[in-house]
Amino acid sequence: MTMKIIYLHPSHSTLTTFTLRCRSKPDIKMEPSSGRPVDYQARKSLIEARQLVGLNMDPMVCVEIGEDKKYTSMKESTNCPYYNEYFVFDFHVPPDVMFDKILKVSVMHSKNLLRSGTLVGSFKMDVGTIYSQPDHQFYHKWALLSDPDDITAGCKGYVKCDIAVVAKGDTIKTPHKANESEEDDIEGNLLLPEGVPAERQWARYYLKIYRAEGLPRMNTSIMANVKKAFIGENKDLVDPYVQVQFAGQKGKTSVQKSCYEPIWNEQIVFTEMFPPLCKRIKIQLRDSDKVNDVAIGTHFLDLRKISNDGDKGFLPTLGPAWVNMYGSTRTYTLMDEYQELNDGLGEGVSFRARLLISLGMELLDTSSPEITSSTEVQVEGIPNISEVEEFFLFSSFLEATMIDRKIGDKPIHFEVTIGTFHHLIGDGDEEETELINNSSEEEMDDDGDLQSVATTPPMKPVITDRNYFHLPYFERKPCIYIKSWWQDQRRRLYNANIIDNIADKLEDGLNDVQEIIKTEKAYPERRLRGVLEELSQGCRSFLSLANKDQSQSGRTKLDKERLKLCLSEVEAIGQQAKTMRSQVKKSTVRDKLKLAQNFLSKLRFLAEEPQHSVPDVFIWMISNGKRIAYARVPSKDILYSSIDEEKGKDCGKVKTIFLRIPGKKGFGPAGWTVQSKIEIYLWLGLSRQRKDYLSGLPNGFEENKLSRGPGLPASPPISLTYMMKQIFQLRVHMYQARSLFAADSTGLSDPFARVFFSSQSQVTETLCPTWDQLLVFENVELFGEASELRDDPPIIVIELYDQDTVGKADFMGRTFAKPVVKMADEHYGPPRFPPQLEYYQIYRGNCTAGEMLAAFELLQIGPNGKADLPPIDGPTDIDRGPILPVPLGIRPVLSKYRIEVLFWGLRDLKRVNLAQVDRPRVDIECAGKGVQSALISNYRKNPNFSTLVKWFEVDLPENELLHPPLNIRVVDCRAFGRYTLVGSHAVTTLRKFIYRGADKQANNWSTTVNQDFSKPQSKDLCYFYKKDDEKGKKKKRKKGDEMEEEELDESMLDWWSKYFASIETLTEVTSLLLTDYIILIMLLKNKSFQTFYVFIYTLICVQVYPKELESEFDNFEDWLHSFNLFRGKAGDDDDQNVTDEDRIVGKFKGSLCMYKVLDDMPRDMNFDSNMGMFNNIPSNDPINVLVRIYVIRATDLHPADINGKADPYIAIKLGKTEIKDKENYISKQLNPLFGKSFDVEATFPMDSTLNVSIYDWDLVGTDDLIGETKIDLENRFYSKHRATCGITRAYAIHGYNVWRDPMKPTHILAKLCKDGKLDGPHYGPAGRVKVENRKQTDEHLALTVLNHWEEIPRVGCKLVPEHVETRPLLHPDKPGIEQGRIEMWVDMFPKDMTAPGPALDISPRKPKKFELRVIIWNTDEVVLEDDDIFTGEKSSDIFVRGWLKGQQEDKQDTDVHYHSITGEGNFNWRFIYPFDYLMAEEKIVISKKESMFAWDETEYKIPARLNLQVWDADHFSADDFLGAIELDLNRFPRGAKTAKQCTIEMVTNEGEMPMVSIFKQKRIKGWWPFVGKVEAELHLLTGEEAEKSPVGEGRNEPEPLEKPNHPDTSLLWFLTHYKAIKQLVCIQYKWLVIRIVTALLLLPVLTLFLYSMPSYMVKKMLGA
């Protein structure tokens, strides 16, 4: 099989293709990606619970993530509690650990100090499922509760919650708020991932554990000797058992004492819902110990890989199959430094053991009684596993270079192991190998191989350069070979290889297409079509190959099901690729590319084989008896097959492997360095397929074998001697690098490159990233045939370092390249020569670390020596001495460019070496040329530059992609001519600053634009209608239905009306909304008749941005850019793309403009001799500004107090002004509504950064910062988008939509026209519109134009509308993780203009006082709970209890209707509930102290819901709960007129029932169902109305209700006897009874005295 690497040349549109015959593609990413801890935050909002199963509950909710638990408060006597509580969990763990944590939501009943409470139900899901959701969250979803101990019970209730999991750098989008009715549809909003059915069944998971083998020693030989001395026997010191964890449950097998080959034959049973919401089963082999059990190895079973949820899917199944476990080295040490690898954290560095398991599952029929706890049961028999075959592994070490010099110069050798075969160093004796290696001597002799050779001979390393050694293998290449015995499950691996092969080709092709798009080459669509064609062909070949030799023994159910799945999926991908190929066009390339990426991820998923067979191969470098570094090669990658498609991608090829440090030590800088680079040839196959195992090696070698006895077949070679070698010259053309890391403490770097090829290395001389240097490697010896080397040369490794004056150079990154090869007999000329410069991606660890522009050519030195080589021509640079520049044919073509620099100012400069920056200057440098700004004489007084524009000319490549970076350095000029570097910034790409020249056609816009902005939009003024019937209006009003509108006029609307309308939760005017219009009624008296007109006005909305304003307007960098200045080394964090905030030391504000300098440059390019292209910019003199900050509210704040809440208040800092609104803190709120505005006077440029913080108020100690946001006001102020004061949608001089800007729309428009050199504006007579005798003024017209300003050619841009922005709050200690959000906006008004009006009043609305009067008239058909003792007749003593949600302490009861035998009850009882209500939010507001120790009251907002419960009263025991109904006062079903018409469907089928709101209807009477029926009347009054017409509670005055006809008491038969006894005992025989009781009490006292007196007397007499 041939593999292709395709390199793209930026300067040409052609593709150069190298075919790889013998070599595999090396992996450049060095650092292990898994196992490194990351910051995570899990956020959970618990809103409410519904339909909880149980009677008279006091529910509370426990939220558990891993070991962390948090509890809500307890709600009394309710089955539908409302919590609205927010919890935050912080973690710093590796991703795998985080995603395996189980989130558990449990509802408990009656938990208090004395008892733990009973579990109602729980819900479980792993964190990984949440993180894999869109935006990493579930929003307003219902978790279905179930009880794992009672699986027959079904649903136990629902909990409504939001869950989000964020890592550093993630942002959470708050989804569009659905309306209440949508969210109340519980079944349609279950907390389940996409594709999981709502109805989940209970299932049993049976994990059968048969046996294990290959366990490592778990004790030292010293311990074994001690044991032998005491006990007299030397047994194996390992006591293994298996522990399994799944969905928060844990099960174990028994412990097999002292056994290296334990046999369990046990099964562990888990009962869990199906499909489970936990993805992985953790299987851990452990060693039992008296002190501490230790993990031997860990394996994770991913349920997604062993099941399929498609139409033709299958339930989870596995095996019986072996699973291989990897972890730390097999050498036993008392303190294992790699123990975390055995726990499954990070990549294992050695084989630990293998375990034979199988997994099955059955769905349970919950109607039949089942045992539900985890159990362990014996399993019958041992499964049938396929026969063991002999495998042969061969490897040859062709080169070992780049050996880290820190290792020392002791002899080094390499060891190769597969499974437990041939672990040599310190791994105990040969016993262990024998343990697994059960083959007899005869088998070995049959084949003629006496033994395996698993290590290379030790060899002393030789110095390459100051960093690295190499091993002097030269022409003699050591080999190793190992025989091992495994089950023959090659078919699994073959199928995986075919899919991997298809995926690799697809990935390479898609990378090509992306590169073509990135470098703006022609015809990316052609390449994509080719890629899709290749994909569909690959899929076809898989279908023909995958079905072969399926008769193989040992095929499991999973093998068959996976084959079906792979066949159908791959066939579908092939079909889709074929269809898609015909749809690829230039316009659709990007969309199709995304779809093709989906194919790639699907193929990669299918290629992962869950059932292991042959373990992975480990290569270790060992120096002086110590393991130094390793590499792990998956066995499937080197597995041989006679069919090319099935062969592993590295089988029979030379592979370049970089050895790594094992475990945690490999994180960070230690993991970036190469321990060793080896060129290794690998082959793995059945011994009987051995004949071709050397065929992939470079030709021209002789085999050196061990001498054997006569007549015996030859063994494999122990080394190869190459007879054929070629001499080459390597030319490395190093041009430049860009986007490199800051490697110095200054924030800069002095990079040089070190190039390695074979055993030679060279270094570039200059320390500037534009090296422009040719490095020549003379007399490079390469072994093998010339033709092979031409097509497939070895790789060149390039490492970048930062030169430090003191100490060692710092590593900055690494890349590799393949040279273009010219043989001695080839002509040096096009198309291959001279080679073109290309960009190579540089990596540091796993992260990209910049790009390098270079070209490489490898030239064979023929028989005539160097005379035949092309001459090295190029500019001779005398100043540079012996340094050769890149030759002319290769170096890019240069043109003269002029770069103009706008120097505006410097901001927020931090101290340097504890001294403040006082006299800074900016130096600009690009390609060796540059310019300096004017010196700022006093930074504190004025940080702006006096000279705004300077320019310099520089020779740059014509190809824009090859432009070098531009460096901005800020230095502080100090006394005695000293300069100190403050910070620097590298502009990696100059493309966005290139001046392209204006579009000629757009010069005269007035001719092309005749936009008629005069016509109002359809929403601005609509229609009016006339009604002559005053009585009709009154009639409608009497119904109390929908005619409340006439009381409402524009004066009733305020800013909050606008805000709530904008966020689509405005409900106070729902009755008035016709789409988004509000009806306002105006009565106009006329002489002849009374008329009223209904005008429909748009409710003017305000634009609410879900993120910062900057993200909508490109950071307001339309002409003034901010460049962050950095100092200090770049962090070695995982995510290198997140800017390290600590390194920012200030900002340089300015801009760049570059253009080619041409002889015939037109002079009409807006060119000004002083200002250049920057001729329209304002002055940068200091300006006084009034800054008005409006803060509306904060959401999802991080809790700051122990109680899980915070007491937030606002702090504002601008320049030296600091405002702390401490006295107005909001108690115990994580979603505080502030509604505040602050006026601050500032002077730009000194006070340009506004800092808005939210602090947590503390009674004792300092207040804690919750989070802060910083806003650059200066860029907003000067931006063309006019972010000073938002443009409203309509013009008004008073009312809720009053115009805020001191400049009227006409003035703004005139100024914009003047600044843009436009003719206008002109207001024609046709534009005037009469509206109800009021003229639409020019202001309205001007405003319409401003709202469409972006449509104006050339000068138009979107103006910032009236808005609210949502900004994330960040904390310096937790960078990248949001601590909440703040909604706000900022207005700015220059002080030299008209003063603005007073600030808008946005103070929060005060809740309105209401009183709800509920009259319980009757009940009917209530459940009868009691039995008459004598007659057996059913009856109930009924009473009704009611309260408003959240006010349980104000619950009220009717009197009791005793002895109801029909379920009928008569009460005529009135409940009265006064409450405060916010119309806009539909919430009741309650202020109360949380506890007796609370400092102040906490405000709660709770939905308006009325709870009514019916109870059976009992005298001698607790009352019995019978049933309940909860009515949402905003939308509940209209009551039935009679008890007969009242059915349970009224509640269950809410969607089909007419719904009413008490806030509209005011008064409703009817029958509602609960366990029985209740007739009630609801009457809502405002606070004022309630005061005017008071009523009494119950049946009290005023307005008492009539007393119903029902029995006053119950148990009449009993009470008559009770009264008779009371008469006898308490009146007639009172004293007799008292005497008898007294005598009875004295009698025992006397008896005791007589009993104990004799013995006491004797003791006294004898003096005892």
mmCIF file of C-alpha atoms in Angstrom, residues 13 79 210 222 277 285 423 559 803 832 1022 1037 1136 1146 1152 1560:
data_model
loop_
_atom_site.group_PDB
_atom_site.id
_atom_site.type_symbol
_atom_site.label_atom_id
_atom_site.label_comp_id
_atom_site.label_asym_id
_atom_site.label_seq_id
_atom_site.Cartn_x
_atom_site.Cartn_y
_atom_site.Cartn_z
ATOM 1 C CA SER A 13 -1.541 26.461 -6.988
ATOM 2 C CA ASN A 79 -45.911 17.725 46.726
ATOM 3 C CA TYR A 210 -14.027 -15.232 34.312
ATOM 4 C CA ILE A 222 12.530 -9.063 50.307
ATOM 5 C CA LEU A 277 -27.291 8.276 31.089
ATOM 6 C CA LEU A 285 -8.311 -5.107 38.822
ATOM 7 C CA HIS A 423 10.039 -7.924 30.142
ATOM 8 C CA ASP A 559 -18.503 -9.084 16.492
ATOM 9 C CA GLN A 803 18.518 32.227 23.087
ATOM 10 C CA ARG A 832 10.544 20.307 -8.836
ATOM 11 C CA CYS A 1022 -50.980 51.550 11.707
ATOM 12 C CA ARG A 1037 -66.453 46.302 30.827
ATOM 13 C CA GLN A 1136 -2.358 28.122 24.455
ATOM 14 C CA GLY A 1146 -0.847 47.568 28.990
ATOM 15 C CA LEU A 1152 -1.440 50.646 10.666
ATOM 16 C CA LYS A 1560 -57.790 39.342 34.164
#
